[in-house]
Short mmCIF file of C-alpha atoms in Angstrom, two decimals:
data_model
loop_
_atom_site.label_atom_id
_atom_site.label_comp_id
_atom_site.label_asym_id
_atom_site.label_seq_id
_atom_site.Cartn_x
_atom_site.Cartn_y
_atom_site.Cartn_z
CA MET A 465 -35.46 -57.89 36.96
CA SER A 466 -35.38 -55.40 40.02
CA PRO A 467 -32.92 -52.75 40.73
CA GLU A 468 -31.55 -55.04 43.36
CA GLU A 469 -30.94 -58.07 40.99
CA LYS A 470 -29.62 -55.80 38.70
CA PRO A 471 -26.40 -57.66 37.22
CA ALA A 472 -23.00 -55.91 37.43
CA PRO A 473 -20.97 -54.10 34.72
CA VAL A 474 -18.80 -57.00 33.17
CA THR A 475 -15.93 -56.76 30.71
CA GLY A 476 -13.82 -59.26 29.16
CA ALA A 477 -15.28 -63.11 30.24
CA GLY A 478 -17.69 -62.09 32.94
CA ARG A 479 -15.41 -59.90 35.07
CA LYS A 480 -16.86 -56.61 36.74
CA LYS A 481 -15.55 -53.31 35.24
CA ARG A 482 -12.76 -51.90 37.55
CA LEU A 483 -14.38 -48.81 39.12
CA SER A 484 -12.95 -45.47 38.71
CA ARG A 485 -13.94 -41.91 39.37
CA GLU A 486 -14.99 -41.47 35.84
CA LEU A 487 -17.31 -44.54 35.69
CA VAL A 488 -18.97 -43.82 39.00
CA LEU A 489 -19.64 -40.13 37.85
CA SER A 490 -20.81 -41.13 34.35
CA ALA A 491 -23.31 -43.77 35.84
CA ALA A 492 -24.18 -41.03 38.34
CA LEU A 493 -25.05 -38.64 35.54
CA ALA A 494 -27.14 -41.35 33.50
CA LEU A 495 -29.08 -42.00 36.29
CA VAL A 496 -30.02 -38.33 36.64
CA ASP A 497 -30.62 -38.05 32.91
CA ALA A 498 -32.92 -41.11 33.37
CA GLU A 499 -34.98 -40.69 36.64
CA GLY A 500 -34.05 -36.99 37.81
CA LEU A 501 -31.76 -35.62 40.95
CA ASP A 502 -34.14 -37.29 43.65
CA ALA A 503 -32.98 -40.63 42.22
CA LEU A 504 -29.16 -40.22 42.83
CA THR A 505 -28.17 -41.91 45.90
CA MET A 506 -25.41 -43.84 47.34
CA ARG A 507 -27.62 -47.11 47.68
CA ARG A 508 -29.08 -46.73 44.03
CA LEU A 509 -25.89 -45.74 42.28
CA GLY A 510 -24.42 -48.64 43.97
CA GLN A 511 -27.34 -50.93 42.49
CA GLU A 512 -26.59 -49.42 38.95
CA LEU A 513 -23.11 -50.22 39.14
CA GLY A 514 -23.78 -53.70 40.59
CA ARG A 515 -21.48 -52.82 43.76
CA ASP A 516 -21.81 -52.43 47.23
CA PRO A 517 -22.47 -48.61 47.99
CA MET A 518 -20.03 -48.41 50.60
CA GLY A 519 -17.22 -49.10 48.10
CA LEU A 520 -18.42 -45.74 45.95
CA TYR A 521 -17.41 -43.79 49.12
CA ARG A 522 -13.92 -43.97 48.03
CA TYR A 523 -14.64 -41.72 44.80
CA ALA A 524 -17.48 -39.52 46.42
CA GLU A 525 -17.56 -38.91 50.24
CA ASN A 526 -21.46 -38.10 50.33
CA ARG A 527 -24.15 -37.42 47.96
CA ALA A 528 -22.85 -33.40 47.88
CA ALA A 529 -19.73 -34.85 46.36
CA LEU A 530 -21.37 -36.84 43.72
CA LEU A 531 -23.80 -33.85 42.83
CA ASP A 532 -20.65 -31.70 42.44
CA GLY A 533 -18.90 -34.57 40.49
CA VAL A 534 -22.02 -34.56 38.10
CA SER A 535 -21.62 -30.85 37.44
CA GLU A 536 -18.16 -31.09 36.82
CA LEU A 537 -18.69 -34.18 34.17
CA VAL A 538 -21.40 -31.95 32.48
CA LEU A 539 -19.03 -28.80 32.18
CA ASN A 540 -16.34 -30.61 31.04
CA GLU A 541 -18.23 -30.97 27.68
CA LEU A 542 -18.33 -27.41 27.64
CA SER A 543 -15.81 -26.33 24.65
CA ILE A 544 -14.01 -23.16 25.29
CA PHE A 545 -10.80 -21.81 23.53
CA PRO A 546 -9.92 -18.64 25.73
CA ASP A 547 -7.14 -18.05 23.38
CA ASP A 548 -9.30 -17.17 20.65
CA PRO A 549 -8.95 -13.82 19.15
CA ASP A 550 -12.82 -13.28 18.15
CA TRP A 551 -14.34 -13.15 21.70
CA GLN A 552 -17.89 -12.32 20.19
CA ALA A 553 -17.69 -15.69 18.18
CA GLN A 554 -16.41 -17.73 20.97
CA LEU A 555 -18.95 -16.20 23.10
CA ARG A 556 -21.64 -17.07 20.54
CA HIS A 557 -20.31 -20.49 20.66
CA ILE A 558 -20.35 -21.17 24.08
CA ALA A 559 -23.75 -20.01 24.24
CA HIS A 560 -24.80 -22.38 21.74
CA ASP A 561 -22.82 -25.08 23.48
CA LEU A 562 -24.21 -24.55 27.24
CA ARG A 563 -27.50 -24.73 25.66
CA ARG A 564 -27.09 -28.10 23.48
CA LEU A 565 -25.39 -29.36 26.94
CA ALA A 566 -29.07 -28.26 28.90
CA LEU A 567 -31.01 -29.54 26.37
CA ARG A 568 -28.96 -33.16 26.83
CA HIS A 569 -28.98 -33.11 30.18
CA PRO A 570 -32.33 -31.04 31.44
CA ASN A 571 -32.27 -32.75 34.88
CA VAL A 572 -29.16 -31.47 35.45
CA VAL A 573 -29.60 -27.76 34.88
CA PRO A 574 -30.61 -27.16 38.52
CA LEU A 575 -27.36 -27.97 39.61
CA LEU A 576 -25.55 -25.87 37.31
CA VAL A 577 -27.98 -22.84 38.33
CA THR A 578 -28.81 -22.89 41.87
CA ARG A 579 -26.16 -25.04 43.36
CA PRO A 580 -23.17 -22.88 43.39
CA LEU A 581 -25.18 -20.01 45.02
CA SER A 582 -24.82 -22.30 48.48
CA THR A 583 -21.30 -22.55 48.05
CA PRO A 584 -18.55 -20.25 48.73
CA LEU A 585 -16.77 -19.36 45.28
CA GLY A 586 -13.38 -20.95 46.50
CA LEU A 587 -14.84 -23.99 47.75
CA ARG A 588 -16.48 -24.81 44.53
CA PRO A 589 -15.33 -27.92 42.69
CA LEU A 590 -12.24 -26.77 40.25
CA GLY A 591 -14.44 -28.41 37.31
CA THR A 592 -17.23 -25.99 37.91
CA LEU A 593 -14.85 -22.69 38.14
CA ARG A 594 -12.79 -23.63 34.87
CA PRO A 595 -15.34 -21.82 32.71
CA LEU A 596 -15.17 -18.79 34.32
CA GLU A 597 -11.49 -18.60 34.68
CA GLN A 598 -11.66 -19.39 30.87
CA ILE A 599 -14.07 -16.50 30.20
CA LEU A 600 -12.21 -14.03 32.17
CA SER A 601 -9.19 -15.09 30.45
CA LEU A 602 -10.77 -14.37 26.95
CA LEU A 603 -12.45 -11.14 27.84
CA ILE A 604 -9.54 -9.54 29.31
CA ASP A 605 -7.18 -10.46 26.36
CA ALA A 606 -9.93 -8.73 24.17
CA GLY A 607 -9.19 -5.84 26.02
CA PHE A 608 -11.65 -5.39 29.01
CA THR A 609 -10.43 -4.53 32.45
CA PRO A 610 -10.49 -7.51 34.97
CA ALA A 611 -13.41 -5.72 36.80
CA ASP A 612 -15.47 -5.10 33.52
CA ALA A 613 -14.72 -8.68 32.34
CA LEU A 614 -16.19 -10.31 35.39
CA HIS A 615 -19.26 -7.86 34.86
CA VAL A 616 -19.84 -9.23 31.58
CA TYR A 617 -19.52 -12.70 32.45
CA ARG A 618 -22.20 -12.16 35.10
CA ALA A 619 -24.35 -10.54 32.96
CA TYR A 620 -23.50 -13.11 30.12
CA TYR A 621 -24.30 -16.17 32.63
CA GLY A 622 -27.19 -14.57 33.72
CA TYR A 623 -28.93 -14.25 30.54
CA LEU A 624 -27.73 -17.77 29.36
CA TYR A 625 -29.50 -19.45 32.31
CA GLY A 626 -32.34 -17.10 32.08
CA HIS A 627 -32.99 -18.36 28.47
CA ILE A 628 -32.32 -21.96 29.19
CA LEU A 629 -34.83 -21.98 32.37
CA ASN A 630 -37.23 -20.56 29.96
CA GLU A 631 -36.66 -22.64 27.13
CA LEU A 632 -36.82 -26.04 29.36
CA GLN A 633 -39.92 -24.69 30.50
CA GLU A 634 -41.37 -24.22 27.32
CA ILE A 635 -40.90 -27.88 26.27
CA ILE A 636 -41.54 -29.28 29.74
CA ALA A 637 -44.77 -27.53 30.39
CA ASP A 638 -46.51 -28.60 27.30
CA PRO A 639 -44.67 -31.28 25.48
CA ASP A 640 -47.29 -32.36 23.36
CA GLU A 641 -48.80 -28.79 22.63
CA ASN A 642 -49.14 -27.73 18.88
CA GLU A 643 -49.96 -24.58 17.37
CA ALA A 644 -53.08 -24.57 16.66
CA LEU A 645 -54.06 -25.55 20.57
CA LEU A 646 -51.46 -22.88 21.73
CA ARG A 647 -53.09 -19.97 19.86
CA LEU A 648 -56.31 -20.98 20.74
CA GLY A 649 -55.80 -20.83 24.30
CA LEU A 650 -54.35 -17.33 24.05
CA HIS A 651 -57.26 -16.03 22.11
CA ARG A 652 -59.56 -16.93 24.74
CA LEU A 653 -57.54 -14.34 26.86
CA PRO A 654 -59.65 -11.10 27.04
CA ALA A 655 -58.67 -8.71 24.38
CA LYS A 656 -58.63 -5.73 26.21
CA ASP A 657 -56.67 -6.94 28.94
CA PHE A 658 -53.98 -8.77 26.98
CA PRO A 659 -53.75 -7.42 23.45
CA ARG A 660 -49.78 -7.62 23.15
CA LEU A 661 -49.84 -10.88 24.48
CA ARG A 662 -52.71 -12.19 21.86
CA ALA A 663 -50.72 -10.70 19.13
CA LEU A 664 -47.66 -12.27 19.85
CA ALA A 665 -49.45 -15.98 19.64
CA PRO A 666 -48.03 -16.86 16.07
CA VAL A 667 -44.52 -15.84 17.22
CA LEU A 668 -44.99 -18.00 20.72
CA ALA A 669 -46.32 -20.97 18.85
CA ASP A 670 -43.33 -20.93 16.66
CA TYR A 671 -40.71 -20.82 19.28
CA ASP A 672 -37.20 -21.64 18.26
CA GLY A 673 -34.58 -21.99 21.05
CA ALA A 674 -31.83 -21.33 19.24
CA ALA A 675 -33.01 -18.58 17.20
CA GLU A 676 -34.25 -16.80 20.57
CA LEU A 677 -30.79 -17.23 22.00
CA ASP A 678 -29.14 -15.99 18.96
CA GLN A 679 -31.55 -12.89 19.60
CA GLY A 680 -30.45 -11.98 22.77
CA ILE A 681 -26.67 -12.89 22.65
CA ASN A 682 -27.17 -10.06 19.45
CA ILE A 683 -28.19 -7.47 21.99
CA LEU A 684 -25.89 -8.46 24.74
CA LEU A 685 -22.74 -8.65 22.41
CA SER A 686 -23.78 -5.27 20.47
CA GLY A 687 -23.79 -3.32 23.86
CA LEU A 688 -20.21 -4.82 25.02
CA ALA A 689 -18.96 -4.25 21.86
CA ALA A 690 -19.64 -0.39 22.05
CA ARG A 691 -18.71 -0.77 25.74
CA LEU A 692 -15.39 -1.91 24.71
CA SER A 693 -14.57 0.90 22.00
CA SER A 694 -15.34 3.38 24.43
CA PRO A 695 -12.30 4.03 26.77
CA ASP A 696 -14.40 6.13 29.02
CA ALA A 697 -17.03 3.16 29.58
CA GLN A 698 -13.99 1.08 31.17
CA THR A 699 -13.82 1.27 34.84
CA SER A 700 -10.48 1.14 36.46
CA ASP A 701 -8.53 -2.08 37.96
#
């Protein structure tokens, strides 16, 4: 059956589902998960929902709004508890939660990493700003000055997104690669020019994304805890 012939979603005795913003965005996210960002168009989404694409503009004024909505939908799955007194445990939890979301929705990651750069902060969808507001609250309540809390947020998310992009590259670049092939490939490198990389072959072959994330978070949080305990290191408001 071609996309044009795809039946409309139904409820009850063959009735179409009532459209809502949540339903439209959920279908858009499912389409992106299955086929990538380029597949998401109003026309294609209308086919997926069994509706006239023109009717979707009531819920998203254009494709850009759809992309923003998909970002919000994914970030709404992120669990953040800004009132948690254990700020370090909370940052660890958020890091692993964001990693799980990225692995669940890898095609959405470019939206989360690069799309905000093209939009002024105050004009971004509120759902994409909520994690920033919540983490700032968590850090300020922990004792960081507002300015330092912002610096921490930037360093924290910079590390997280860097880790996620690196892990996705490990997964996507060679999904069928096994340990023996990886080691064999690295051992072909000239020993004189790549001694460190060759020596790390077993570690690279045994890549564990969750453990690697913890290693980086440990380093980051240790430095932040030391900074928080040193009044001289705090900047003024």
